[in-house]
C-alpha cells in the first residue's frame, strides 16, 4: 500500500512539471509587462529597465524557468514580483479562505446530494423522486454567477438576513491563527464571531454547492437503484432488517464507489468554480489572489498559485483512490 | 405424515403484477400445506411462479409492481399475508428464513461474514452480548460444516468458494432457529458434487432441528434425494401434488410426466434427452382452458375450452387434469369455488 502511494506521488512529478511549464509559457504570452504595471503609466523607460533587471525579467525564459524549478524542488514558491514577499507565506490566508469555503460547500453538497439521491432511489417514482430530480436537473445547468446574484438580491438586499460579501465583519475583525476562521473563532472562544463566519459562508457556500449537490444526487440515485435490486439487499430484508438499515448500511456502502468518484471530481472542479464565486462574493480566496495577480502581471504569483491549486486537485484524486480501498476490501493497489 | 401439524398453510394465494396491461397473476390461487419437520418441494420450469410464491410467503414481493391480491398465508394459524411491514420484520429470519439461488451474490461483498451473521442474530435478539453473538455465529458456522469458523468471521465473501458461501447463507438463515426454511433453488448455481453436499446438509439440519423446509427447484433429482412431498407448479398454478413415491411411480399430470421423462437417467446412456416441447406461457396469456394444453400430447377439445380443477385422487395425491376426472378423481370444496367464479 505504502508502495502504491509512493508510486502515485512519483507519478505526480511529471504531471506537475508539465503543468508548471505550460502555465509558465502562457502567462508570458499575456500582453503587458509587470515592471510597467508596478511602476505605473508615468514611469520612465530607464526605471522600467532597471526594475526588469532587478526582477530577473531580462534573463532568457529558460533561465527564468530553470530558476523557478530550482526553487520548487526546495519547496520555495518564489517571491511576488509586486510585493517582494515570499509567495508561500503570502498565499496561505487566501488558500485557507478557499479551503474553508470549499469544504463548507462540499459538506452541504454531500449531505444534501447523497441523501436526496438515496431517498429518490428508495422511493423511486414517488413525488419526492420527481421533484428532487427536476431540481437536480435545474441545479446542474444553473449558471453560478447568476445564482450568486439572485442569492444576494433576495437574502441580503431584500430580506437582509445574510451579508453580501467578505469573510468577516470588518468592524469586528478576527485575529487569524490557522486562517480557517471557523477554527480560529472556536479556539478563541469567540462564538459571536463564529456565528458571523457561518453567516458569511452560507451564500457563497450554497452557490458553490449547487452543481456538486445536483450531480452527487443524480449519481447516488442511479447507483443506489442498481444496488437496491441486488441479491444481498434481498438477503438483508429476508433477515428481518429494517428498511432504513437495509438502505443506509447494505445498499449505500455498495453504491458509494461511483459517488465517491464524482465527489472527488467535483471537489476539484469546485476549486475552479471558486474563482467565480469568490469574485461575486468578494471572498478573499486563492481565486481572488490569482485573479488580482493577473491584473498586475505578477508572473511568479500566477504560476505558483495555479501550481498549488493543481497540486490540491491531484492530491484529492489520490485520496479518493485510497478511500476506495477502505470501502471495498476487494480493491487492492500494488 | 398424515397426522402431522401444519406449520404453514397457503390458501387460494394469488400474487399479481400490475403493469400498463393491467393485472397479471403470476401465482394463481395456489393451495398447499407445509407440515412440521417435512421437506416439501415445489417444482416447475422457469417462470412458473415458484420464486414469487416464496417471496409472497416472506412478504418480499417487489412492490410496486407486485402485490398479494387474494388468499391467505397461515403461519401456525395466523394470517401473515395481512401483517404490516413491521410485524413481518419480526417473522422474517426469525420464524421463516430464506436462502437463495445465487450464493455468489447473496452475501453483501463489503461486510465480513461475522458482521452479516451477527446482524441476523442481533435483529431478533437485541439483548444478546457481543460474546454470546460471536459464540452463536461460530457454533452455526461449525454446524454447517465450515472449517476455521473463528477465522471465517473476519473474512469477506469473495474469499470463499460458492459452496462455502451457500453454507454461510444456510448458517445465517438458521441462526435464529426458524420454524420454516425456504430454499429457492439453493443448489442450482453450484457444481454437482457441491450440490449433493449442500442437499445433504439441508437434510441433516432438517432432521436435527425439525425445521420444515420448502425446497424450490426445477430439478427432480433434487426432489428425489431430499423431499417427502412434491407440489408441481405450472404457469402460476399447482398442477399436481403428491408424495415423492407417487410422483415418480404414478405421475398423473402430463406435465409431471414430461418433467420426469426429461430427467437425465445415469443408468441408461440415452442419445438425446427428452424435453417437453414449447415454453411456459407468460402469466395471464392463457385465458381459457388448461394452461398446459398447448404443449400436451393428450389434449382434447375440452382442454382448450374448460379449466380443469385440481382433482383429488387420494388424500395425498391431486392433479389438475381431466384425465384424472375420468379415473374418478373428485373436486374438493375450495377448488369448486374457484371454478364457479
Ligand atoms: N418483478 C416482477 N415484475 C413483473 N413480473 C414479474 C416480476 N417477478 C416475476 N414476475 C412474473 O412472475 C412469473 C413467475 O416468476 P418466478 O420468478 O416466480 O418464476 P420461477 O418459477 O421462480 O422461475 P425460475 O426457475 O426462473 O426462478 C414470471 O414469469 C414473471 O412474468
Ligand atoms: Mg425463481
Coordinates of C-alpha atoms in Angstrom, one line a residue, chain A residues 124-125 230-246 248-257 326-332, chain B residues 55 58-60 85 88-90 92-94 96-98 100-102 105-111 115-117 119-120 123-124 126 156 158 169 172:
Chain A
X124 CA -38.4 5.6 -6.9
X125 CA -41.1 7.3 -9.0
X230 CA -29.2 -6.8 -5.9
X231 CA -29.4 -10.2 -4.1
X232 CA -27.7 -9.1 -0.9
X233 CA -30.2 -6.4 -0.4
X234 CA -32.9 -9.0 -0.6
X235 CA -30.9 -11.2 1.8
X236 CA -30.8 -8.3 4.3
X237 CA -34.5 -7.9 4.1
X238 CA -35.1 -11.6 4.4
X239 CA -33.2 -11.4 7.7
X240 CA -35.8 -9.0 9.0
X241 CA -33.6 -6.0 8.8
X242 CA -35.3 -2.6 9.0
X243 CA -35.6 -0.9 5.6
X244 CA -33.7 2.1 6.8
X245 CA -30.7 0.0 7.7
X246 CA -31.0 -2.1 4.5
X248 CA -28.2 3.0 4.6
X249 CA -26.0 0.1 5.6
X250 CA -26.2 -2.6 2.9
X251 CA -27.1 -0.7 -0.2
X252 CA -25.3 2.6 0.5
X253 CA -21.9 1.2 1.1
X254 CA -22.1 -0.7 -2.2
X255 CA -23.4 2.3 -4.0
X256 CA -20.7 4.6 -2.7
X257 CA -17.8 4.0 -5.1
X326 CA -11.2 1.5 2.7
X327 CA -14.7 0.9 1.4
X328 CA -14.1 -2.2 -0.7
X329 CA -11.5 -4.6 0.5
X330 CA -11.5 -6.3 -2.9
X331 CA -9.8 -3.3 -4.4
X332 CA -6.1 -3.8 -4.0
Chain B
X55 CA -41.4 -14.2 -1.9
X58 CA -41.7 -13.8 3.1
X59 CA -43.7 -10.6 2.3
X60 CA -40.9 -9.6 -0.1
X85 CA -44.2 -4.5 7.3
X88 CA -43.4 -9.1 9.0
X89 CA -39.9 -8.0 10.1
X90 CA -40.3 -10.0 13.3
X92 CA -38.5 -12.8 8.6
X93 CA -35.3 -14.5 9.7
X94 CA -36.9 -15.5 13.0
X96 CA -39.3 -18.1 8.4
X97 CA -35.9 -17.8 6.9
X98 CA -34.8 -18.0 3.3
X100 CA -31.4 -18.0 -2.4
X101 CA -30.2 -19.4 -5.7
X102 CA -27.0 -17.3 -6.1
X105 CA -24.2 -12.5 -4.9
X106 CA -26.5 -13.2 -1.9
X107 CA -23.9 -12.1 0.6
X108 CA -23.0 -8.5 0.9
X109 CA -19.5 -8.2 -0.6
X110 CA -18.5 -5.3 1.6
X111 CA -19.2 -6.8 5.1
X115 CA -20.8 -8.9 10.6
X116 CA -23.5 -10.4 8.4
X117 CA -24.3 -13.4 10.7
X119 CA -26.6 -8.9 12.2
X120 CA -29.0 -11.8 11.6
X123 CA -32.1 -8.2 14.7
X124 CA -34.1 -10.8 16.6
X126 CA -31.3 -7.4 20.7
X156 CA -15.2 -11.3 3.2
X158 CA -15.0 -13.0 -2.0
X169 CA -26.2 -18.5 3.9
X172 CA -27.2 -17.3 8.7

